CSV table of C-alpha atoms and ligand atoms in Angstrom, one decimal:
chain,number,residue,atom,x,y,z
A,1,UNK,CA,-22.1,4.6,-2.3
A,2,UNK,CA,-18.9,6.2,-2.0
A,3,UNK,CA,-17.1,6.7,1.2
A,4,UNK,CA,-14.5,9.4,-0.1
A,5,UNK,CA,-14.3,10.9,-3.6
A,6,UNK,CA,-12.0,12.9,-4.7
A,7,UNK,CA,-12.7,15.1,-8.8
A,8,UNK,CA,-10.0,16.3,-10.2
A,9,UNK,CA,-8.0,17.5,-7.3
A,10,UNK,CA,-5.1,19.8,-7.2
A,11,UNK,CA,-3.2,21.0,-4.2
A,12,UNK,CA,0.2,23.5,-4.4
A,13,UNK,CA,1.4,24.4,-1.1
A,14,UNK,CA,1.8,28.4,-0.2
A,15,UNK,CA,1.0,31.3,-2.4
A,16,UNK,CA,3.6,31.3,-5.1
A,17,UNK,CA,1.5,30.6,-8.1
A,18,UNK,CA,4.6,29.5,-9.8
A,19,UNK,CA,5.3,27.0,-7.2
A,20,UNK,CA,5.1,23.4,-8.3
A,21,UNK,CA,1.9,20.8,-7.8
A,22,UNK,CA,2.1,18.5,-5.2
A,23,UNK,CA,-0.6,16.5,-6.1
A,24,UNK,CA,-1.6,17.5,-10.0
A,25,UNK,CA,-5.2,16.6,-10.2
A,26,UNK,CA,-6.3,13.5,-9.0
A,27,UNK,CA,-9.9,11.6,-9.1
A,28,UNK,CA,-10.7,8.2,-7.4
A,29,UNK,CA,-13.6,6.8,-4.9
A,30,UNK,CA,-13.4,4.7,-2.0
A,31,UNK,CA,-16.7,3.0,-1.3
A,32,UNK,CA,-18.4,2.8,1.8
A,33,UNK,CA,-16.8,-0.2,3.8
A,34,UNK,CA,-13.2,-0.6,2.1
A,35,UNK,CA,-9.8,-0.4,2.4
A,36,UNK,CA,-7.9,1.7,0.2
A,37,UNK,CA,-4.4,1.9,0.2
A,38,UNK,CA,-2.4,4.6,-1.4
A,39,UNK,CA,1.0,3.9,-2.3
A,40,UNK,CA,4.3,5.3,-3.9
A,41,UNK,CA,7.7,6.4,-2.8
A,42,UNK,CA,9.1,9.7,-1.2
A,43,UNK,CA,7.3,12.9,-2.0
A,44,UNK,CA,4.6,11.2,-4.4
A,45,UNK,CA,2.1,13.1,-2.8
A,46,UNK,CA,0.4,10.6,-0.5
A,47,UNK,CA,0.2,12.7,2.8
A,48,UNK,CA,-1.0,15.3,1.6
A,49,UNK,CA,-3.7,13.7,-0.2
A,50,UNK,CA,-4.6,12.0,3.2
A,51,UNK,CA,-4.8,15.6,4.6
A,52,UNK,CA,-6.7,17.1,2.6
A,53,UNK,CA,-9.0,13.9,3.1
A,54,UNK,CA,-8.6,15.0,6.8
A,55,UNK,CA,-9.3,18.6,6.2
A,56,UNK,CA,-6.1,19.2,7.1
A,57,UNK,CA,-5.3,20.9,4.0
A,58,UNK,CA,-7.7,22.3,1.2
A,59,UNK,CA,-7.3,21.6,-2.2
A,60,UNK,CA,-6.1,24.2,-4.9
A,61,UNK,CA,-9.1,23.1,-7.0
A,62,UNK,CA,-10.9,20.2,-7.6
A,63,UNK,CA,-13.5,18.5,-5.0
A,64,UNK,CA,-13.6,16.4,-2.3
A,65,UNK,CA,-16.9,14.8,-1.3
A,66,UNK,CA,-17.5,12.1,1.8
A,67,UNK,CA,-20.8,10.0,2.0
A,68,UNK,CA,-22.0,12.2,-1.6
A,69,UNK,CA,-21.7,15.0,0.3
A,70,UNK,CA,-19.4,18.0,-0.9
A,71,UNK,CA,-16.9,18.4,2.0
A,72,UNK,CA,-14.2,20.8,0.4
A,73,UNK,CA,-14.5,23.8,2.3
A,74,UNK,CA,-14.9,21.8,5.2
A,75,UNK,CA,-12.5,21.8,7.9
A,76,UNK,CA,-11.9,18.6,10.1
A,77,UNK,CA,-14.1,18.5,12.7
A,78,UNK,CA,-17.3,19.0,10.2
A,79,UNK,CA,-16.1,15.9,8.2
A,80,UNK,CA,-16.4,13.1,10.9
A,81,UNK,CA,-12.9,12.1,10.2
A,82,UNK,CA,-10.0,10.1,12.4
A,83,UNK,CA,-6.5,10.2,11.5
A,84,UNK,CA,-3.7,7.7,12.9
A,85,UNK,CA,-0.1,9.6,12.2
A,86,UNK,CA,2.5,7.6,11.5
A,87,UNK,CA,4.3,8.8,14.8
A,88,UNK,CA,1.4,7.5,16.9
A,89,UNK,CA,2.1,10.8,19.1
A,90,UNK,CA,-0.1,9.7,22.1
A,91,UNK,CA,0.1,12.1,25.3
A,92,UNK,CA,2.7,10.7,27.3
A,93,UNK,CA,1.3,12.4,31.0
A,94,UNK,CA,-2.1,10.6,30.6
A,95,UNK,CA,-2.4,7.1,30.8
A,96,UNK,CA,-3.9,4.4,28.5
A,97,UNK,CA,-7.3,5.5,29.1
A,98,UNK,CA,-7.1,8.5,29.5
A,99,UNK,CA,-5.8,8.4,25.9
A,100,UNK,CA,-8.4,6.5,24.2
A,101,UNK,CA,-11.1,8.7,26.0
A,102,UNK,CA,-9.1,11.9,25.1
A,103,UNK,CA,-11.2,12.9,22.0
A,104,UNK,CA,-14.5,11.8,23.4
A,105,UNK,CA,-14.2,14.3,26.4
A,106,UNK,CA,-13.0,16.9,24.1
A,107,UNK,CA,-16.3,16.1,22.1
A,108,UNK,CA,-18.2,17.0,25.6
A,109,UNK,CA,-19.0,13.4,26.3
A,110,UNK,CA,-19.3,12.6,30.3
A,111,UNK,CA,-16.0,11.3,32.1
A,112,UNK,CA,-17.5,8.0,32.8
A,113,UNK,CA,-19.2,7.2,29.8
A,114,UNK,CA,-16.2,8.3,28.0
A,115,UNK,CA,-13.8,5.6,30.5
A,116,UNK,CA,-16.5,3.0,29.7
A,117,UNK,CA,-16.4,3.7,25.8
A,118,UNK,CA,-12.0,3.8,25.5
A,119,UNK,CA,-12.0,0.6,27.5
A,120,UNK,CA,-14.6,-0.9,24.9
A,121,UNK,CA,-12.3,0.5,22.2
A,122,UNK,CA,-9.3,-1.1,23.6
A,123,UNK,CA,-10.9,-4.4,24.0
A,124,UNK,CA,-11.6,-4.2,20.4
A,125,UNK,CA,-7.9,-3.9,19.6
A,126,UNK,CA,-6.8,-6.5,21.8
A,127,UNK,CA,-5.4,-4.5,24.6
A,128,UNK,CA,-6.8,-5.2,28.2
A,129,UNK,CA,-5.5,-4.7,31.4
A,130,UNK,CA,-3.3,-1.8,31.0
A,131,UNK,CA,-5.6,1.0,31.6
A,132,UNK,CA,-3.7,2.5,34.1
A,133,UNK,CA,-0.4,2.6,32.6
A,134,UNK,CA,1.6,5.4,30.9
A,135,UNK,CA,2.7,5.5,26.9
A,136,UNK,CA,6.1,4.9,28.3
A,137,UNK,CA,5.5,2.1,30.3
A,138,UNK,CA,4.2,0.0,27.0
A,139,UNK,CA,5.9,-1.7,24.2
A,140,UNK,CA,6.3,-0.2,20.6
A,141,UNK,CA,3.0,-2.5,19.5
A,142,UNK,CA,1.4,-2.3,22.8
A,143,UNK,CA,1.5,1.8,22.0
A,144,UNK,CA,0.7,1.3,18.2
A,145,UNK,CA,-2.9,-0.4,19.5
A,146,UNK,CA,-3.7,2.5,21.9
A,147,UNK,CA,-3.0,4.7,19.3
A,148,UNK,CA,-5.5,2.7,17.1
A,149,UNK,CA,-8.1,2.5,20.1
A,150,UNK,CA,-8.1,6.4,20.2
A,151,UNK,CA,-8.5,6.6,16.5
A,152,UNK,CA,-11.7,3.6,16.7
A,153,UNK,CA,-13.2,5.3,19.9
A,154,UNK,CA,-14.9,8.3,17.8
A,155,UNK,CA,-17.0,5.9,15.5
A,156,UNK,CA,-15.3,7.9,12.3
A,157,UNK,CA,-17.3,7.6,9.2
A,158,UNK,CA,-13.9,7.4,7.3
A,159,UNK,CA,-10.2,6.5,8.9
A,160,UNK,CA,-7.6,7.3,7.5
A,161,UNK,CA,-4.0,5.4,8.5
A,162,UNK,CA,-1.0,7.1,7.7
A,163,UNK,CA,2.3,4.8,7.6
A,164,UNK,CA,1.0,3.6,10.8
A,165,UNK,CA,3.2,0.5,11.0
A,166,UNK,CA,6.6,2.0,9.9
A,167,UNK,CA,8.0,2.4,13.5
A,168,UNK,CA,7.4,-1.4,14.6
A,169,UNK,CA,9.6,-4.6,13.7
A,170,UNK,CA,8.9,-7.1,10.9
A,171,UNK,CA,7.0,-9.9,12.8
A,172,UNK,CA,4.4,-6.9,14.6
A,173,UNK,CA,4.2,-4.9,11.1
A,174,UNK,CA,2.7,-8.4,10.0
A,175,UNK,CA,0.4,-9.0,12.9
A,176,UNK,CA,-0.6,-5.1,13.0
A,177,UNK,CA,-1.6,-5.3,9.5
A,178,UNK,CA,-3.6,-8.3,9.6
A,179,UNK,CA,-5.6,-7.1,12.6
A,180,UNK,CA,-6.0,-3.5,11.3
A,181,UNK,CA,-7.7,-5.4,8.3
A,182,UNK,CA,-9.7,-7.7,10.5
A,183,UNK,CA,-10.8,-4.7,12.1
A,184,UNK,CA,-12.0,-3.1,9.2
A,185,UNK,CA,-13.8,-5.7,8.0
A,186,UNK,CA,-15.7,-6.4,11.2
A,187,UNK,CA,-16.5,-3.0,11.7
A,188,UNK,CA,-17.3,-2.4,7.7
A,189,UNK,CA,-15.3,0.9,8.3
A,190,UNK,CA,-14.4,3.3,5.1
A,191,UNK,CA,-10.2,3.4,5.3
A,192,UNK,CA,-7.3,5.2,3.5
A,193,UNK,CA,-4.1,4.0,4.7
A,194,UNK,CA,-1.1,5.7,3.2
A,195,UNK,CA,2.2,3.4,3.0
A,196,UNK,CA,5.1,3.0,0.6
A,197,UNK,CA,5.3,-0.6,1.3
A,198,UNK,CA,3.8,-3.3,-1.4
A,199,UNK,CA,3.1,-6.3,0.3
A,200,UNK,CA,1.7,-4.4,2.8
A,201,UNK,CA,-0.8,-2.8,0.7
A,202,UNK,CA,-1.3,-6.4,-1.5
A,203,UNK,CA,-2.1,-7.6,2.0
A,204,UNK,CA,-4.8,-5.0,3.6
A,205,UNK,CA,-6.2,-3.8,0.5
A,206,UNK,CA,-9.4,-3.8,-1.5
A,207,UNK,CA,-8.0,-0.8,-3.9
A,208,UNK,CA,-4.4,0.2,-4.5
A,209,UNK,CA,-3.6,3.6,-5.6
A,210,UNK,CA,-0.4,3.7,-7.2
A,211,UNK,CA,1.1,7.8,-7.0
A,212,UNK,CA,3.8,9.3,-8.3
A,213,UNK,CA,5.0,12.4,-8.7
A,214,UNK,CA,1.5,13.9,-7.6
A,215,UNK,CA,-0.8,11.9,-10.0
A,216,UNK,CA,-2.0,8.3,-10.1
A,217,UNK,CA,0.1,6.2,-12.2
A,218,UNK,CA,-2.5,3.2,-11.7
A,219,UNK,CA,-5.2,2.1,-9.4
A,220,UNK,CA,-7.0,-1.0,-9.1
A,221,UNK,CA,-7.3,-4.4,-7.1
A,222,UNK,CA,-4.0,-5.9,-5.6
A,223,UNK,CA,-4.4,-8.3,-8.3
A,224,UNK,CA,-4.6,-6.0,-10.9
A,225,UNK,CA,-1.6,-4.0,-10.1
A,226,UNK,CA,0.7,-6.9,-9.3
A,227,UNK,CA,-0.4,-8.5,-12.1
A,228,UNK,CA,-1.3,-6.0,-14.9
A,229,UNK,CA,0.9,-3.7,-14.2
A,230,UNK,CA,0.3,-0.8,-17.0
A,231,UNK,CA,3.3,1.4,-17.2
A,232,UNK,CA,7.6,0.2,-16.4
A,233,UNK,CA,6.9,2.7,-12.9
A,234,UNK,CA,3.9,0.0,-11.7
A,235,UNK,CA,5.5,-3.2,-12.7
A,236,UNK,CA,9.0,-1.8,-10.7
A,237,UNK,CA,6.7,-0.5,-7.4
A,238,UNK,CA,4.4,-3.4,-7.1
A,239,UNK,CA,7.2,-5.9,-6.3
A,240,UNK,CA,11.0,-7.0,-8.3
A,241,UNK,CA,9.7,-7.4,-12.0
A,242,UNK,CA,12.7,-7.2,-14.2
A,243,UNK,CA,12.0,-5.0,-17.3
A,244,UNK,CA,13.3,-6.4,-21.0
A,245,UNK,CA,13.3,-4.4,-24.3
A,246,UNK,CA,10.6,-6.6,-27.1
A,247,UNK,CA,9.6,-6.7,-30.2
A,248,UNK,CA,5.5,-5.8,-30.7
A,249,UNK,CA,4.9,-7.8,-34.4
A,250,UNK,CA,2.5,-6.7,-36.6
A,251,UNK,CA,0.5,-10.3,-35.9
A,252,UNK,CA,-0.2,-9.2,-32.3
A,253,UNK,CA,2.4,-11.2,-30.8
A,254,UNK,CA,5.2,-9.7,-28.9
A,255,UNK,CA,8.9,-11.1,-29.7
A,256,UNK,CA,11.0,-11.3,-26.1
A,257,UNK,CA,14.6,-12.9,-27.5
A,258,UNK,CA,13.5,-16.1,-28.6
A,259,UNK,CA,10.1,-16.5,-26.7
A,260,UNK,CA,6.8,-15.4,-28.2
A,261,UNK,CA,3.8,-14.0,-25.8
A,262,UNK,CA,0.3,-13.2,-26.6
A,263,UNK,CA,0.1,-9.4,-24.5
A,264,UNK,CA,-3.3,-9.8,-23.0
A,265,UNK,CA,-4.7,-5.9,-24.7
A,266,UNK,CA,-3.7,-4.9,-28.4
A,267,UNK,CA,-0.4,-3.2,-28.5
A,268,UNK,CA,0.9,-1.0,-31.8
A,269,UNK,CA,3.6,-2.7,-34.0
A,270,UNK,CA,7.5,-1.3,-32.6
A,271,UNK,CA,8.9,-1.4,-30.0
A,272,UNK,CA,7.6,-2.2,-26.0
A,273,UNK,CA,8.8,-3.4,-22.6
A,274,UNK,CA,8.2,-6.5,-20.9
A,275,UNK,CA,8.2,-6.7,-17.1
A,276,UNK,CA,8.7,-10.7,-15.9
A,277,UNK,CA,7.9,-11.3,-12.2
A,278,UNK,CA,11.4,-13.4,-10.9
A,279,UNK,CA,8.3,-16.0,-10.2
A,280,UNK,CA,6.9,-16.1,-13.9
A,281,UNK,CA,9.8,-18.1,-15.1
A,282,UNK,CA,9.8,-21.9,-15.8
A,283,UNK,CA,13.4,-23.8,-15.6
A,284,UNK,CA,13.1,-26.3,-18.5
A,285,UNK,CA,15.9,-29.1,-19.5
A,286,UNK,CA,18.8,-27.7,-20.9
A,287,UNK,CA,17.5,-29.5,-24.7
A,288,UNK,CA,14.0,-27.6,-24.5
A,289,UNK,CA,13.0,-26.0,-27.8
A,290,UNK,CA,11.5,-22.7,-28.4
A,291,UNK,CA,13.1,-21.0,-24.9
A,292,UNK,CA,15.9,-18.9,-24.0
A,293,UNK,CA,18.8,-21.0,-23.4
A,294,UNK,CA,20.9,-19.9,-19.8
A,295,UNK,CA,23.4,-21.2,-17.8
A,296,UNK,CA,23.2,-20.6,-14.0
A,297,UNK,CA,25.5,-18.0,-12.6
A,298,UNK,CA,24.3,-17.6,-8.8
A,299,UNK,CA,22.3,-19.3,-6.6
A,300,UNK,CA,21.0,-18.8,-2.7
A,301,UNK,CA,18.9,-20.9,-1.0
A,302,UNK,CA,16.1,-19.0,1.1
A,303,UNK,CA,14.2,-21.6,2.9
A,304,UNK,CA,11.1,-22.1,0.9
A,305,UNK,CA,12.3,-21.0,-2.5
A,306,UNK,CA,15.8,-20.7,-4.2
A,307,UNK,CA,16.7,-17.4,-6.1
A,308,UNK,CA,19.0,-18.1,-9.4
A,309,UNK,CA,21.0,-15.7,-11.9
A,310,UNK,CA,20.9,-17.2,-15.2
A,311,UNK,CA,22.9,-15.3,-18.0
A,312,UNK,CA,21.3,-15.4,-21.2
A,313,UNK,CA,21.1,-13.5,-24.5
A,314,UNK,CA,18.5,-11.4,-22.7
A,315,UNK,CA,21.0,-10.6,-20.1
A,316,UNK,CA,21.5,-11.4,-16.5
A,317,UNK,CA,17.6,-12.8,-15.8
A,318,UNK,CA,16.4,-13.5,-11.7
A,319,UNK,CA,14.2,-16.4,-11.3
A,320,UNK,CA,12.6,-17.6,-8.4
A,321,UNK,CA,11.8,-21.2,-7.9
A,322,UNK,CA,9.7,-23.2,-5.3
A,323,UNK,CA,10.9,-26.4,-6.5
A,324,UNK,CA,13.2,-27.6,-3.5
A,325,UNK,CA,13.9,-30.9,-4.7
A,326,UNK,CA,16.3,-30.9,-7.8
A,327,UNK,CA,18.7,-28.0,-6.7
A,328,UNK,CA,20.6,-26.7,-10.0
A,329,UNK,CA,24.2,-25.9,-9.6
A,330,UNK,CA,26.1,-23.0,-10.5
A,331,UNK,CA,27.3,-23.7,-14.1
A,332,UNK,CA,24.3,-25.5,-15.0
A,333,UNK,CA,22.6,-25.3,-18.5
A,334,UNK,CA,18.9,-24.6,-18.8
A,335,UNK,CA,16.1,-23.8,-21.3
A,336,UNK,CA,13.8,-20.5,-19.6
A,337,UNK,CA,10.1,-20.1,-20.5
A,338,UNK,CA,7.7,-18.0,-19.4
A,339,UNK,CA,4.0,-18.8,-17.3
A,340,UNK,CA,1.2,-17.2,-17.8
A,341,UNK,CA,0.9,-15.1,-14.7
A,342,UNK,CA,3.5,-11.9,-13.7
A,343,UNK,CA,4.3,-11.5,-17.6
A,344,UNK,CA,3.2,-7.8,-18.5
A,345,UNK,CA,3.7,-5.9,-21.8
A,346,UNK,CA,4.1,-2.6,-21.1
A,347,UNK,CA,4.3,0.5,-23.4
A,348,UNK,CA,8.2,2.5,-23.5
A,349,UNK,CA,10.6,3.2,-26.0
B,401,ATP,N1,3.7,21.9,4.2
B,401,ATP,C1,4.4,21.9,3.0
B,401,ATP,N2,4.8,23.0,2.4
B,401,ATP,C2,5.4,22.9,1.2
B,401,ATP,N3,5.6,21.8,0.5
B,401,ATP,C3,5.2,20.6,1.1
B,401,ATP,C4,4.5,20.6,2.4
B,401,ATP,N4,4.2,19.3,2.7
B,401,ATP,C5,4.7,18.6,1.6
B,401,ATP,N5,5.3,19.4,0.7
B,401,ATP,C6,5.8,18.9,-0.6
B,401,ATP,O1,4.8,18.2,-1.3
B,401,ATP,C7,5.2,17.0,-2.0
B,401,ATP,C8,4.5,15.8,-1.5
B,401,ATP,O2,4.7,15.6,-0.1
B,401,ATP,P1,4.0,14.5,0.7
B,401,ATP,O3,4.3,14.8,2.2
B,401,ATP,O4,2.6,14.5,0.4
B,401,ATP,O5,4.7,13.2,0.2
B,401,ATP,P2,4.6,11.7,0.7
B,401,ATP,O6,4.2,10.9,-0.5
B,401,ATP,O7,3.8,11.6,1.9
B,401,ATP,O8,6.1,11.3,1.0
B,401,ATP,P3,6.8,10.4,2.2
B,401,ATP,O9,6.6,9.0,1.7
B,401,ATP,O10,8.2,10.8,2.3
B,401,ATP,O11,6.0,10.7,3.5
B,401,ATP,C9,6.7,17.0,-1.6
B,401,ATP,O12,7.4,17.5,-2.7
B,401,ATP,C10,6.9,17.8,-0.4
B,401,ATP,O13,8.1,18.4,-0.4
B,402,MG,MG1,4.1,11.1,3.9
């Protein structure tokens, strides 16, 4: 059962017809019960697909349906949606319950019962004793889980999250995600959260939708798009690959400088791109055979791993190593080869 579906959807803002898409025709599902995450940079396309979710906005063409129900005349309040804005905009006269209850009341629910249900919601999101107190009188993530308790309070059949965790620090953006996750899965809720960050959404989701430019350039697990990247735009987004220029040989095998890789689907004879993850390489001895020879250029220690520059015939190449214990120095020779995991042929000229 799908929890949101979107066929073919188009959306162009106003009423010049010549006007360009915003979002040029998009199809996906989230099931009933996951988190999907949509993802891209500036202008892909990824609030307003989370409107028109909302009913915010209607689609140009295509079709939206919720729960297999067509929803794409609907407006918002037919679709049994809540929506968490990435400025958390809460009402800064009432106070913390008075928030939470907010849409409950609005929904004609008794004063009481409505109190009783926003404290509930709170407790959920970790936030007791504070009822009483005003937006202003609360931290940035003290805010950020009101804001989330107001969302929670209406029961939505779908949530939808849009950069909720941009205003907030490092260390809380890490404990916000993790509990907006646990959340979701203790409450089986149906989510789209909207961010441009990628270890965010590796971290929350069960679907990544990679936009850009107003259609999907990939979706799939956070496995799938870190590591089967399909196109040089995925393997760049999802993380720091570094993109070579190879060799596709008429045996199958794909020709990177000196090393040889077995691409893991069929690729045409010519010409392709290679996207290495800085963590794919392997730092051999310096009299290895069958790598691509380097010597070191740069190195910085960064507590658990090391990040090196090697030059080689390849170019400049960034690795990343976890091994701590034999330190190389700048100036030393070495012999790179490639793992099997966060090495993706990709098609280009
Ligand atoms: N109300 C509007 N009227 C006209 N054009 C709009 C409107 N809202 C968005 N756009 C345009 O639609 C495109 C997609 O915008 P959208 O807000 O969906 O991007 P986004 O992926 O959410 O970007 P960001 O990461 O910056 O929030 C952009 O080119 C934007 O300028
Ligand atoms: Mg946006």
């Amino acid at each position: 059962m799908n929890g949101i579906e979107f066929r073919n959807v188009t959306k162009r803002y106003g009423a010049d017809k010549n006007a360009p898409l915003a979002v040029k025709g998009i199809s996906f599902e989230v099931p009933v019960g996951t988190l999907t995450t949509i993802l891209g940079p500036s202008g892909c396309g990824k609030t307003t697909t989370l409107r028109m979710i909302a009913g915010l906005e209607s689609p140009t063409s295509g079709s939206i349906l919720m729960g297999g129900r067509d929803v794409t005349t609907l407006g918002p309040a037919e679709r049994n949606v809540s929506m968490m804005f990435q400025s958390y905009a809460l009402f800064p006269h009432m106070n913390v319950i008075e928030n939470v209850a907010y849409g409950l009341r609005m929904s004609g629910v008794k004063k009481d019962e409505a109190a009783a249900r926003a404290r509930e919601a709170l407790r959920g999101v970790g936030l007791v004793g504070f009822d009483e107190r005003l937006p202003s009188e609360l931290s940035g993530g003290q805010q950020q889980r009101v804001a989330l308790a107001r969302a929670l309070v209406l029961e939505p059949a779908v949530l939808l999250f849009d950069e909720p965790l941009s205003n907030l620090d490092a260390r809380l953006r890490r404990e916000m995600r993790e509990e907006i996750r646990a959340l979701q899965q203790r409450l089986k809720l149906t989510v789209a959260y909207v961010t441009h960050d990628q270890s965010e959404a590796l971290a929350v989701s069960d679907q990544i939708i990679v936009m850009d430019h107003g259609v999907i350039a990939q979706r799939g697990t956070p496995e799938q798009l870190y590591g089967r990247p399909e196109s040089e735009f995925v393997a760049g987004f999802m993380g720091e690959a570094m993109v070579f220029p190879a060799v596709a040989e008429a045996d199958g095998s794909v020709a990177l400088g000196p090393l040889r890789l077995q691409p893991r689907y069929a690729v045409a004879p010519g010409t392709v791109k290679v996207a290495v993850r800085p963590e794919a390489w392997r730092i051999g001895a310096a009299d290895a055979t069958g790598g691509l020879p380097a010597t070191l250029r740069k190195s910085a220690y960064l507590g658990s791993f090391y990040e090196y520059g090697f030059d080689t015939t390849l170019g400049q190449v960034f690795v990343v190593s976890t091994d701590l214990s034999s330190p190389l120095a700048a100036g030393a020779q070495a012999t790179l080869s490639l793992g099997a995991h966060g090495v993706s042929v990709v098609p280009g000229a």
